[in-house]
Coordinates of C-alpha atoms in Angstrom, one line a residue:
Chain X
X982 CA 78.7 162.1 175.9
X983 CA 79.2 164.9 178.1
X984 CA 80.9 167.6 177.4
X985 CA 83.2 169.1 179.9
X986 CA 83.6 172.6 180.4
X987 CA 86.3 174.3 183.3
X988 CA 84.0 175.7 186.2
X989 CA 85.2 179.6 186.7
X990 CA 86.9 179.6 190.2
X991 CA 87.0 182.8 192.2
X992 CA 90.7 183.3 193.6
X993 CA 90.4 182.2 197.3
X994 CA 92.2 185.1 199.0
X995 CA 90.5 187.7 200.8
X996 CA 90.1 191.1 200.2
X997 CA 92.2 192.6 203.1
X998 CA 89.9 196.2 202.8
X999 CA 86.7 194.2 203.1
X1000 CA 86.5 196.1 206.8
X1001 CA 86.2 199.7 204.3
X1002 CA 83.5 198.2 202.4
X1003 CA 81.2 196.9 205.5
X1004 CA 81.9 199.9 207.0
X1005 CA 81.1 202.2 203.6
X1006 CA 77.8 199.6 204.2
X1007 CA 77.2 200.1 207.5
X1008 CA 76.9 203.5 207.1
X1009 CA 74.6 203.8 204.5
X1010 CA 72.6 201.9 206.3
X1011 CA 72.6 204.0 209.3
X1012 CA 71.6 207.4 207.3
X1013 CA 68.4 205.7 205.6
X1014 CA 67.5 204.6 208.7
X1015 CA 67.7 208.3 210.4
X1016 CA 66.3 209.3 207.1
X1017 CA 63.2 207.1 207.5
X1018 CA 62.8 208.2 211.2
X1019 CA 62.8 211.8 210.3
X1020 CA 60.1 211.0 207.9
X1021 CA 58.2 209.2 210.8
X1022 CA 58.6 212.1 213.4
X1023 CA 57.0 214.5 210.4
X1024 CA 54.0 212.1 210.0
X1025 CA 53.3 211.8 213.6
X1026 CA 53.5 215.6 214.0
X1027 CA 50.7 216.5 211.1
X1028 CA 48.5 213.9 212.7
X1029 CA 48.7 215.3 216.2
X1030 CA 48.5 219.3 214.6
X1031 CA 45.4 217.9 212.9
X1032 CA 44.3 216.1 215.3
X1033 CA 44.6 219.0 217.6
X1034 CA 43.2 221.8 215.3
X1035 CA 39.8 219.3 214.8
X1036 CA 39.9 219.0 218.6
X1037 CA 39.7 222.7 218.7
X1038 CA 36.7 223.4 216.6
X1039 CA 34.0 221.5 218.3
X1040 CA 35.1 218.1 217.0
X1041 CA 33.3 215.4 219.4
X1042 CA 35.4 212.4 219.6
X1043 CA 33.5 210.8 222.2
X1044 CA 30.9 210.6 219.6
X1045 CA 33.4 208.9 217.4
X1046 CA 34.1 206.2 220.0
X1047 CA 30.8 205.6 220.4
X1048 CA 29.9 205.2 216.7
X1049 CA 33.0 204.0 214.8
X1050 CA 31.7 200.6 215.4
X1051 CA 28.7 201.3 213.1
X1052 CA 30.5 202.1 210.2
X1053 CA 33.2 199.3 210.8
X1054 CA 30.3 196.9 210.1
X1055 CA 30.2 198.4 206.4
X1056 CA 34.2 196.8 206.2
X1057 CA 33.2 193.7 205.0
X1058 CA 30.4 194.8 202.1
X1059 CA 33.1 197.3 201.0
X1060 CA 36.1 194.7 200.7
X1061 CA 33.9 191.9 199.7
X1062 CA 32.3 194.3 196.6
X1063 CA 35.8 195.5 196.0
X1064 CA 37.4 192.1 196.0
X1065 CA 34.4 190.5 193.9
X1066 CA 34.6 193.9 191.3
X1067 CA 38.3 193.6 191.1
X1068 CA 38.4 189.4 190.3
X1069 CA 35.5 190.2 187.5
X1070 CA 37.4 193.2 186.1
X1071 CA 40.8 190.6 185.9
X1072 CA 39.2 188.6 183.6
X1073 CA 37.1 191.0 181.7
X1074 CA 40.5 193.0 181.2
X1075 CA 42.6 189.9 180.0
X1076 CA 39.6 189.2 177.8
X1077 CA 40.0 192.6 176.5
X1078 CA 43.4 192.4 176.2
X1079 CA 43.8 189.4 174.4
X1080 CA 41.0 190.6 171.9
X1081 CA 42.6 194.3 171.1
X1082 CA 46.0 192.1 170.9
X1083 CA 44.1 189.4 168.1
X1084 CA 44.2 189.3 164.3
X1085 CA 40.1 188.8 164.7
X1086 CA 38.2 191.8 163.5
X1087 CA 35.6 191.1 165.7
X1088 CA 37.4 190.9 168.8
X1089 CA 39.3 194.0 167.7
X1090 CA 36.3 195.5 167.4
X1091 CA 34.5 194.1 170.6
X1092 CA 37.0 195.5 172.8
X1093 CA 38.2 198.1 171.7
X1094 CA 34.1 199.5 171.7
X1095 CA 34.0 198.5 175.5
X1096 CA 37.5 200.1 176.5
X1097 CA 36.0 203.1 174.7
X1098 CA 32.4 203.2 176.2
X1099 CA 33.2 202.7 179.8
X1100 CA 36.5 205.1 179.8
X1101 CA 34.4 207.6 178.3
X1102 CA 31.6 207.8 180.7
X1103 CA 31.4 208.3 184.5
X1104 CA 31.3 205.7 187.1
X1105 CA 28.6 207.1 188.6
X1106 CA 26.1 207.0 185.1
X1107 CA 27.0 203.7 184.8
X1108 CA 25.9 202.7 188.2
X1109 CA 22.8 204.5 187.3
X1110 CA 21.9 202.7 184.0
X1111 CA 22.8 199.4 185.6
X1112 CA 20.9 199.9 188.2
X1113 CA 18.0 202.1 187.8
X1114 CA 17.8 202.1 183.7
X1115 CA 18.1 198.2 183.0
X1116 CA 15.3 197.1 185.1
X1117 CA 13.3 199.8 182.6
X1118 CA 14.5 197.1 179.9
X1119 CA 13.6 194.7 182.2
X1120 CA 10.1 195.7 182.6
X1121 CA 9.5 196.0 178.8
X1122 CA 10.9 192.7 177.8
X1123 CA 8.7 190.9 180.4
X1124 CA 5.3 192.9 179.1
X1125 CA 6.1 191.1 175.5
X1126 CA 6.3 187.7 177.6
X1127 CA 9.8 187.0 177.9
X1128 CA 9.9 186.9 181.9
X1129 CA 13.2 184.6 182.2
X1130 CA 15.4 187.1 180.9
X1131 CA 13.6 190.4 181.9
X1132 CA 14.6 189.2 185.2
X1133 CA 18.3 189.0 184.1
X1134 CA 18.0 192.8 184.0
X1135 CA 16.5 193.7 187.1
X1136 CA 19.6 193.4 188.9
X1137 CA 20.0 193.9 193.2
X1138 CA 21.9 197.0 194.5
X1139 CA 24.6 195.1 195.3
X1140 CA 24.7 192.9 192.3
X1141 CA 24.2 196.5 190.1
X1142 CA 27.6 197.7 191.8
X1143 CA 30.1 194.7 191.2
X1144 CA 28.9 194.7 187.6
X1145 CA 29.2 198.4 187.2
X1146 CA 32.6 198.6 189.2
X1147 CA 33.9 195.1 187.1
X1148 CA 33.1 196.7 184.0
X1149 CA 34.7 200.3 184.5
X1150 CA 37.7 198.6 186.0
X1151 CA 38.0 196.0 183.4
X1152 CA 38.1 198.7 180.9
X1153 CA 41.2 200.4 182.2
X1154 CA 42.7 197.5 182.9
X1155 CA 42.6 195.9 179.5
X1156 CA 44.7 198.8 178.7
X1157 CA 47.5 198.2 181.2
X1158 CA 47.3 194.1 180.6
X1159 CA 48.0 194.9 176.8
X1160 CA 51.2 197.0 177.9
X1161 CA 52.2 194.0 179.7
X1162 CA 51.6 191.4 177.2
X1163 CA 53.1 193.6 174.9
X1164 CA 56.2 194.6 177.2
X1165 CA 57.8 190.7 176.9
X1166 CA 60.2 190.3 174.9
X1167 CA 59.5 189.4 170.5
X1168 CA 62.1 187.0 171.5
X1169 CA 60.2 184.5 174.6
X1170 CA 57.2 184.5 171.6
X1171 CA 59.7 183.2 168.9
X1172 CA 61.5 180.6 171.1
X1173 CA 58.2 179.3 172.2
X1174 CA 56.8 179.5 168.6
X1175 CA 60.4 177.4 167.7
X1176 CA 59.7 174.2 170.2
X1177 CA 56.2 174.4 168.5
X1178 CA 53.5 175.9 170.7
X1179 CA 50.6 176.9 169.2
X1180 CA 49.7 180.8 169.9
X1181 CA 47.5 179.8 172.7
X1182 CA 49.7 178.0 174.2
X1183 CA 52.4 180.2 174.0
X1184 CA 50.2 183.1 176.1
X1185 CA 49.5 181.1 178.6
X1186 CA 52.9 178.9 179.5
X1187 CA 55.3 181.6 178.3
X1188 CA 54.1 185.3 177.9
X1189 CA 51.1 185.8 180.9
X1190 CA 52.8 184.2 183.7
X1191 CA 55.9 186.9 183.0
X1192 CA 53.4 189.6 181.8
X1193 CA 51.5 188.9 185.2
X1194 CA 54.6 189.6 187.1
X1195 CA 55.2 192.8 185.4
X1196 CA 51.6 194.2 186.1
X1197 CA 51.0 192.8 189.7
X1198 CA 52.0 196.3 191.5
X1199 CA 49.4 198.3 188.6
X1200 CA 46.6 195.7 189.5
X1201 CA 47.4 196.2 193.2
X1202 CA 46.9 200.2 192.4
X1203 CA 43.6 199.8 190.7
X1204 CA 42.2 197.5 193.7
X1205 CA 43.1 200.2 195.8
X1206 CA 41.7 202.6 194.0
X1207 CA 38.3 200.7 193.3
X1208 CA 38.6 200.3 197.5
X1209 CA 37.9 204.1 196.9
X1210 CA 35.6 204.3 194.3
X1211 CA 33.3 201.6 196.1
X1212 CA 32.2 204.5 197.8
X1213 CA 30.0 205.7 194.6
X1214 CA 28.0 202.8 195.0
X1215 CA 26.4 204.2 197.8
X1216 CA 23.9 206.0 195.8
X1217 CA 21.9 202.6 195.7
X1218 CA 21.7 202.4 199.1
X1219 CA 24.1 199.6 200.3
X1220 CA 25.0 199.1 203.6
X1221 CA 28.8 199.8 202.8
X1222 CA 31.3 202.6 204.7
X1223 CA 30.3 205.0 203.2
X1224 CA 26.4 204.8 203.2
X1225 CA 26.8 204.1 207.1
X1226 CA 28.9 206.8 207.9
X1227 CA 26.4 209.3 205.7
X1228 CA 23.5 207.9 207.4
X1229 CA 24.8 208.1 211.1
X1230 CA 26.3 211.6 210.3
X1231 CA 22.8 213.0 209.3
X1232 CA 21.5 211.6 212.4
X1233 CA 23.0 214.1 214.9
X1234 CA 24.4 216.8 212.3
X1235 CA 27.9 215.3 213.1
X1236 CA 29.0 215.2 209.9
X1237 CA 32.8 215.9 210.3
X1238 CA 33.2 213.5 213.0
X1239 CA 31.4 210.4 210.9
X1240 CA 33.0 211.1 207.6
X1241 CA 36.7 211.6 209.3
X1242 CA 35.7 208.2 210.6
X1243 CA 35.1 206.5 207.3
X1244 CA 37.4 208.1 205.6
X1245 CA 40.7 206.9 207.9
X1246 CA 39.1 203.1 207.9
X1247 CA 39.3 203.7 204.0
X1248 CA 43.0 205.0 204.5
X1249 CA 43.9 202.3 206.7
X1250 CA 42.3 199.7 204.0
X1251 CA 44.5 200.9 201.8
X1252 CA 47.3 200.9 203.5
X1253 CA 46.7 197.3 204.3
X1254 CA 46.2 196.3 200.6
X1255 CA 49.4 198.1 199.7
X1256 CA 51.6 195.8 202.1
X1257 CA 49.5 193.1 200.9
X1258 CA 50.5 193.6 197.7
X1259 CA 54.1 194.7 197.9
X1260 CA 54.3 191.6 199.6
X1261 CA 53.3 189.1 196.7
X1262 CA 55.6 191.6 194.7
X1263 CA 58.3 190.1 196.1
X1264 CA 57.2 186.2 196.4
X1265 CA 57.0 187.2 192.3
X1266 CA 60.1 188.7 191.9
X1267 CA 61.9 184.9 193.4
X1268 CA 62.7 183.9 189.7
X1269 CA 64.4 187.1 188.8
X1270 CA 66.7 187.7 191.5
X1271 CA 70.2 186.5 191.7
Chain M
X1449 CA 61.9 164.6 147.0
X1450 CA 65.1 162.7 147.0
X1451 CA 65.7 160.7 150.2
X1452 CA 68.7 161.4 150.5
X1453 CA 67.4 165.6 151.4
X1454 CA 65.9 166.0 154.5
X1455 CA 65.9 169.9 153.7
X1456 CA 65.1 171.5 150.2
X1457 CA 64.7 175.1 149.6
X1458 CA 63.6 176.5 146.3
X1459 CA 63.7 179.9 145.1
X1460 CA 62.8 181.5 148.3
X1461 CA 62.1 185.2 148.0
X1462 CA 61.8 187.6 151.1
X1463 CA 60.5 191.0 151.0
X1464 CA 60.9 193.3 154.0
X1465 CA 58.1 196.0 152.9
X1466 CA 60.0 197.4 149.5
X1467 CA 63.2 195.7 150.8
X1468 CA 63.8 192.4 148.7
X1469 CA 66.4 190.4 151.4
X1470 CA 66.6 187.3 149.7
X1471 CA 66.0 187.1 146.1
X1472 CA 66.0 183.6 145.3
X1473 CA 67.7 181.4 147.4
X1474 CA 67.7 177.5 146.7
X1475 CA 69.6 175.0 148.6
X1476 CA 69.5 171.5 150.2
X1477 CA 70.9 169.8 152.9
X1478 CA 71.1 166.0 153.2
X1479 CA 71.0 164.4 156.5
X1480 CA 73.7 164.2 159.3
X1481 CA 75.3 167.3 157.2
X1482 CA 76.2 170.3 159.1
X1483 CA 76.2 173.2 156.3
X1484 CA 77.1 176.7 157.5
X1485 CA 75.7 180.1 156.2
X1486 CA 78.1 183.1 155.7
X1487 CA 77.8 186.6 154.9
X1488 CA 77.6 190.1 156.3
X1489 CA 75.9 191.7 158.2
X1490 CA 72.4 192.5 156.2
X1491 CA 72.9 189.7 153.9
X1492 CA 70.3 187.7 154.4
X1493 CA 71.5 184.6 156.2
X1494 CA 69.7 185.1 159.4
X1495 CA 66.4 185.6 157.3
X1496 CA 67.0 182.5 155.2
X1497 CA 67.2 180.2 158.5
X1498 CA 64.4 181.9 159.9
X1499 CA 62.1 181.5 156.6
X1500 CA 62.9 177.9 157.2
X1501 CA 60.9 177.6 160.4
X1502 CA 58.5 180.2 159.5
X1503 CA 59.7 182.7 162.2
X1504 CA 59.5 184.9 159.4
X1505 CA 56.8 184.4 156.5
X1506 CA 58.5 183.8 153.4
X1507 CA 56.9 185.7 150.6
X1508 CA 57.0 183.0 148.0
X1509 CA 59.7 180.3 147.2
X1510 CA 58.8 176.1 148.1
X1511 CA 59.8 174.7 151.6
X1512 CA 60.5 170.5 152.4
X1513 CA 61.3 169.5 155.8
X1514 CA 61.4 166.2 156.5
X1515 CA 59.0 165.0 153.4
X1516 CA 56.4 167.7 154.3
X1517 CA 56.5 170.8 152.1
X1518 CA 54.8 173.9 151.5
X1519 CA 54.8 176.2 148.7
X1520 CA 54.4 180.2 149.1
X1521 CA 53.3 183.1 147.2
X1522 CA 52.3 186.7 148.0
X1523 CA 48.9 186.5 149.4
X1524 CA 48.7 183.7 150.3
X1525 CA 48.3 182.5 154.2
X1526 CA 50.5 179.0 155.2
X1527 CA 47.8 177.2 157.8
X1528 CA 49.0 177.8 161.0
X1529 CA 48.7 173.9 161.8
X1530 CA 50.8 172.9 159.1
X1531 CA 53.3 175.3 160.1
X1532 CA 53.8 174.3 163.6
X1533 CA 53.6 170.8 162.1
X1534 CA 56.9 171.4 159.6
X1535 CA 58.5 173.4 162.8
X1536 CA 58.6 170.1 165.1
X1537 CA 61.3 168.8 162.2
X1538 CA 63.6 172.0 163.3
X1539 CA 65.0 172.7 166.7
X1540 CA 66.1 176.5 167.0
X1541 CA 69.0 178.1 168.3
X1542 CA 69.1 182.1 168.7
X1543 CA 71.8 184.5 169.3
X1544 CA 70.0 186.3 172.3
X1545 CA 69.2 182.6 173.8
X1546 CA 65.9 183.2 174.4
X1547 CA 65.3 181.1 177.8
X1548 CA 62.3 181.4 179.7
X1549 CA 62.7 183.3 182.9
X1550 CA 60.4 182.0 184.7
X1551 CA 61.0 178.8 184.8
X1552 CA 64.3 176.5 185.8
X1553 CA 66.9 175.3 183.5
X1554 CA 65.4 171.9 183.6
X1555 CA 61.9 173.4 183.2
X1556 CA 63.2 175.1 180.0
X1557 CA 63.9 171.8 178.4
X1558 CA 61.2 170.4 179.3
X1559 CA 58.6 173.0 178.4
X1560 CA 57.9 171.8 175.0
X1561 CA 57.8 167.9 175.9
X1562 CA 54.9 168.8 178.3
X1563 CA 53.2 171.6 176.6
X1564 CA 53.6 170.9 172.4
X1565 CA 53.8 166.9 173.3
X1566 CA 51.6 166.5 176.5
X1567 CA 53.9 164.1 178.0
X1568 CA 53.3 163.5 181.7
X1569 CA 55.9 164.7 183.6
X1570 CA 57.5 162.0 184.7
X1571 CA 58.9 161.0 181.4
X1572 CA 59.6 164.1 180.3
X1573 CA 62.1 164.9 183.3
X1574 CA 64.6 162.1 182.2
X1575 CA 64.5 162.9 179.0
X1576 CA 65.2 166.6 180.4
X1577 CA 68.0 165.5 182.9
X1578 CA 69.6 163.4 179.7
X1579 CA 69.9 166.9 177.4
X1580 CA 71.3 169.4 180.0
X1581 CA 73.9 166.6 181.1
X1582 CA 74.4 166.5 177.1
X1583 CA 75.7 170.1 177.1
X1584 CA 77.5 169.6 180.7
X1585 CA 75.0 171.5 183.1
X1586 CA 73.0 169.0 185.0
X1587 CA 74.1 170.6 188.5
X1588 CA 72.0 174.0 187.2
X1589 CA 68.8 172.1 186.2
X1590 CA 67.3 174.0 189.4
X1591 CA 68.7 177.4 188.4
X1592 CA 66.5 180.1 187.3
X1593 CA 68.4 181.8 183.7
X1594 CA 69.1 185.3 186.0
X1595 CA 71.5 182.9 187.7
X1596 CA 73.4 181.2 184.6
X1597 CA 76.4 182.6 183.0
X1598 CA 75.7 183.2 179.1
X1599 CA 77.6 180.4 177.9
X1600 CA 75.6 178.3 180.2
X1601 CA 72.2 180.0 179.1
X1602 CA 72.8 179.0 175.2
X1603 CA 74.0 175.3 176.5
X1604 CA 70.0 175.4 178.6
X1605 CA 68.7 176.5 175.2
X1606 CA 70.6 174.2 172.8
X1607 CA 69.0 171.2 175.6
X1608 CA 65.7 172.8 175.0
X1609 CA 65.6 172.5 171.6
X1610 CA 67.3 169.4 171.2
X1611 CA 64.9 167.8 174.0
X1612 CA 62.0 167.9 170.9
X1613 CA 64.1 165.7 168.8
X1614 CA 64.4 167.6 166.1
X1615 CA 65.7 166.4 162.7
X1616 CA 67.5 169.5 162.1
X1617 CA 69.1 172.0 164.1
X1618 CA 69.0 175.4 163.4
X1619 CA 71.7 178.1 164.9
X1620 CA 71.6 181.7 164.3
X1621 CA 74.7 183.4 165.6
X1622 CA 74.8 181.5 168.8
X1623 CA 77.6 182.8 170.2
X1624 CA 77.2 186.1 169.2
X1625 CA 76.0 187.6 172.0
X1626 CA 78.5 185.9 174.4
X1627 CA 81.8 187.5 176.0
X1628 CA 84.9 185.9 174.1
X1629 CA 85.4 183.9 177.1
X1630 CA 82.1 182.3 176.9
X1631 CA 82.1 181.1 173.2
X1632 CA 84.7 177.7 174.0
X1633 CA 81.9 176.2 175.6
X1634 CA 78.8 176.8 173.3
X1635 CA 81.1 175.6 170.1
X1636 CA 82.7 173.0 172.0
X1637 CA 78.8 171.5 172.4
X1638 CA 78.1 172.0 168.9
X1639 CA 81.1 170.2 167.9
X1640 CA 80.2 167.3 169.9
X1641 CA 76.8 167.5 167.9
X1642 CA 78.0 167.4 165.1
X1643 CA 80.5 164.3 165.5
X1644 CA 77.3 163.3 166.7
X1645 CA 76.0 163.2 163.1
X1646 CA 73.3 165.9 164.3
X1647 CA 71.9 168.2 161.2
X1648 CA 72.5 171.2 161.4
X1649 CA 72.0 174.6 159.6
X1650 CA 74.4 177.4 161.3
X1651 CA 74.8 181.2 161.0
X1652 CA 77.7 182.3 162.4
X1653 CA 79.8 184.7 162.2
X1654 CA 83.2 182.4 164.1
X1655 CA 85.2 181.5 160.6
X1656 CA 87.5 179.4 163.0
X1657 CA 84.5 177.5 163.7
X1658 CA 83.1 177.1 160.8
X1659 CA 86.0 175.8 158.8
X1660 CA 86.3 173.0 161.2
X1661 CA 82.8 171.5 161.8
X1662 CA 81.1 172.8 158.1
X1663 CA 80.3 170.0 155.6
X1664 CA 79.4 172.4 153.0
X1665 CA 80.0 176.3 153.5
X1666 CA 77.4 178.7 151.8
X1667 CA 78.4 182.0 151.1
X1668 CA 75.2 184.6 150.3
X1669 CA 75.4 188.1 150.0
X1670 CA 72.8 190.4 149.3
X1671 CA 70.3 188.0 149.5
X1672 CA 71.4 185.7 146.6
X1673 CA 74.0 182.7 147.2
X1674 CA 76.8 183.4 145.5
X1675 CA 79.1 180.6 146.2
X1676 CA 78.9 177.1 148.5
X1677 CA 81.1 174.0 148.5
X1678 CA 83.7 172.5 150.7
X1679 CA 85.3 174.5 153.6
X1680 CA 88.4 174.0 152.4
X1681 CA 87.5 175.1 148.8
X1682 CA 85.9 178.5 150.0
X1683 CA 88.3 179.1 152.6
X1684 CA 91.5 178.6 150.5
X1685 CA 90.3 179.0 146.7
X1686 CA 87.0 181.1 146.7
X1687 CA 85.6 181.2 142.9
X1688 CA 84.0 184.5 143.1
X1689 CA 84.8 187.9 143.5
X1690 CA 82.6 189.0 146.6
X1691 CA 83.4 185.4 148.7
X1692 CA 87.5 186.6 148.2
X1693 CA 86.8 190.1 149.3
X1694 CA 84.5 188.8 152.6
X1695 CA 87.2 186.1 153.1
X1696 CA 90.6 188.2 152.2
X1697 CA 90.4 189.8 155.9
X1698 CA 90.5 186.6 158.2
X1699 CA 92.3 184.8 155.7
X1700 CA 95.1 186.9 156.3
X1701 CA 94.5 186.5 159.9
X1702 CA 94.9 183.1 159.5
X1703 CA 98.2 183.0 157.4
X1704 CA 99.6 184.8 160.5

């Protein structure tokens, strides 16, 4: 049987000041607006003053115009080995999460050793053992006759860069996955613990699609950051932004104009990625809204 | 074990670090019996309903659900297995409801049934529809919890436990995180249950309440039980000491 409960009715007159509170609204709405234009006007004016200044000291745009398209072409390598680095550093980070978060010893001690190694040590030496120290390893391993897996360690340039970005990344982002495993609630792990689920069944139905939600806007900082930080990898030689810019720039001597070039296709990346993100944000956020 | 128990719990001790929370509590309850825990704040009622479903690890004492039992002691670890294993007998209730956010009100019901069961879908989502029309809320089985009142979250959670057909039920202080205009509704769909002939083990804290649905009243303070029998018998002729003094108050209200 069901049981029968009085739905709460609102009472069905109208509030005769409702014209003072869309007004009160209405207003509001008006100041952010000027607010957010006044912002605008200051953004536009530093661009043209340094737009203007770099005009000023023998800045050649038309050597811009006739360039950018060289390092444009790096766009792709730079959001294809940031988007492969930051998928690989997902999973390594929820891997690393879930060990730091287990009862297991050895996973304790597993991930906590690789937060700690590749926190502690700069991007840039880690590039360096991947890609120019392993192959060393390499080398060794196939002069005692084990040529399958010396291979393994002679790694591509490209290849030596996702791994060394996934892993860095990964590190820092077990970090902020554990804060958001660990920022639901005791109670979502007891009620699922009460219908029964086992504990790995309760981390993925119940307490990583919420903790997921919670870290979306950090993950979209860290891929915008490794955007960034992609940069590094060319040391090895990879036809990304930053290597073409560099290598067009040394060309003429036109250094300022090249690098200015990369460095606003970087911005506007970013930029991009941040809407991008903000955007899923709030797809996420359909569940918790009223 | 007598069949005529479907709960049995012997000597149970807790310990909360150097805090000893319930020192020794045995009881049973037979089924289709509704038997209602008492007590302050602190006195280990809470703790003693979630011993029985292993929320908390009980530091020694013997547990029998449903012919399955389970004997504890310091240092020793209950299999995980057979624990989620004795906690399919129970159904839980909690005082902060507990729903899943993420999902629907009809998704909540039926989390278990598709996750701890593996049924497919399609039979799970009747069985769902049947248990939030049970507590009156079948027009919100598309609602998200944000968007429920909290009367109407606890009736979602008390269709999510009973959807895994529990033998027992177990409540603790379900309506006391609810505004006092909210609490009609959760009690009036535990009553039902229990004309139903549902078992259940409450907590609660609503004396009211409890005098009118409890079989058997259990009255623990401290961590020990000091008194249990009829509700009428506690309510109106308490035997000890400490049930008087805990009862003096709203029986005074109730004499008014």
């Amino acid at each position: 049987m069901a049981v029968e409960t009085l739905p709460y009715s609102r009472p069905p007159t109208e509030d005769p000041d409702l014209g003072m509170g869309k007004n009160l609204l209405a207003y509001q709405r008006k100041m952010r607006l000027i607010q957010t234009a006044k912002i605008g006007l200051v953004w536009i004016a530093l661009i043209a003053f340094l737009t203007f200044a770099l005009l000023q000291l023998r800045f050649d745009p038309a050597y811009v115009f006739s360039h950018y398209g060289f390092v444009l072409q790096g766009l792709a390598t730079t959001l294809g080995i940031s988007l492969a680095s930051i998928g690989v550093a997902t999973i390594l980070a929820l891997l690393g999460a879930l060990g730091k978060l287990s009862n297991n010893a050895i996973a304790q001690g597993l991930s906590s050793f690789y937060v700690s190694i590749f926190r502690g040590t700069p991007l840039l030496i880690q590039i360096y053992i991947i890609y120019l120290g392993l192959p060393q390893i390499g080398h060794q391993l196939q002069s005692y006759g084990l040529t399958q897996l010396g291979h393994l360690f002679t790694l591509t340039a490209v290849q030596s860069g996702i791994l060394a970005l996934s892993l860095n990344y990964g590190a820092y982002m077990t970090e902020i996955f554990r804060a958001g495993i660990q920022s639901i609630s005791h109670g979502q792990r007891e009620a699922a613990e009460s219908i029964g689920m086992t504990r790995w069944q309760l981390m993925r139905r119940i307490i990583l699609p919420q903790a997921v939600r919670v870290i979306i806007p950090d993950i979209g900082n860290q891929f915008i950051a490794m955007q960034k930080d992609s940069a590094q990898v060319s040391v090895m030689g990879i036809w990304e932004m930053t290597y073409r810019a560099n290598r067009m720039a040394r060309q003429e001597s036109k250094f300022m104009e090249m690098f200015v070039v990369a460095a606003l296709f970087y911005w506007l990346l970013t930029i991009v990625s941040s809407w991008l993100e903000g955007l899923l944000e709030k797809r996420m956020a359909h569940a918790y809204e009223r | 074990m007598n069949d005529n128990e479907i709960i049995r719990v012997e000597n149970l001790h807790k310990w909360f670090g150097l805090l000893h929370v319930l020192r020794g509590i045995s009881f049973t309850v037979k089924p289709r019996e509704v038997l209602v825990l008492i007590g302050r704040s602190g006195s280990g009622k809470s703790t003693t309903l979630r011993c029985i479903n292993f929320l908390e690890e009980p530091s020694s004492g013997k547990i029998t659900i449903a012919g399955q039992s389970v004997m504890l002691s310091p240092g020793v670890k209950v299999d995980h297995q057979k624990e989620i294993s004795m906690r399919l007998s129970t159904g839980m209730v909690f005082q902060e409801f507990n729903l899943f956010p993420h999902m629907t009100a009809l998704e909540n019901v039926i989390e278990g049934l598709l996750t701890v069961k593996k049924w497919p879908k399609d039979k799970a989502i009747p069985i769902g529809m049947r248990y939030l029309e049970k507590v009156g809320l079948l027009d919100k089985r598309d609602v998200h919890p944000i968007r429920l009142s909290g009367g109407q979250k606890q009736r979602v959670a008390i269709a999510r436990a009973l959807a895994m057909e529990p033998k027992v039920m177990l409540f603790d202080e379900p309506t006391s995180a609810l505004d006092p205009e909210l609490i009609g509704e959760v009690l009036d769909v535990m009553k039902q249950l229990a004309l139903e002939g549902t078992t259940m083990i409450i907590v609660t804290h609503e004396m009211g309440f409890a005098c009118d649905v409890a079989d058997r009243i259990v009255f623990i303070d401290r961590g020990e039980i000091v008194e249990e029998g009829k509700a009428n018998d506690i309510f109106n002729n308490p035997q000890d000491e400490r049930t008087r003094a805990f009862l003096e108050p709203i029986r005074k209200v109730r004499l008014v």
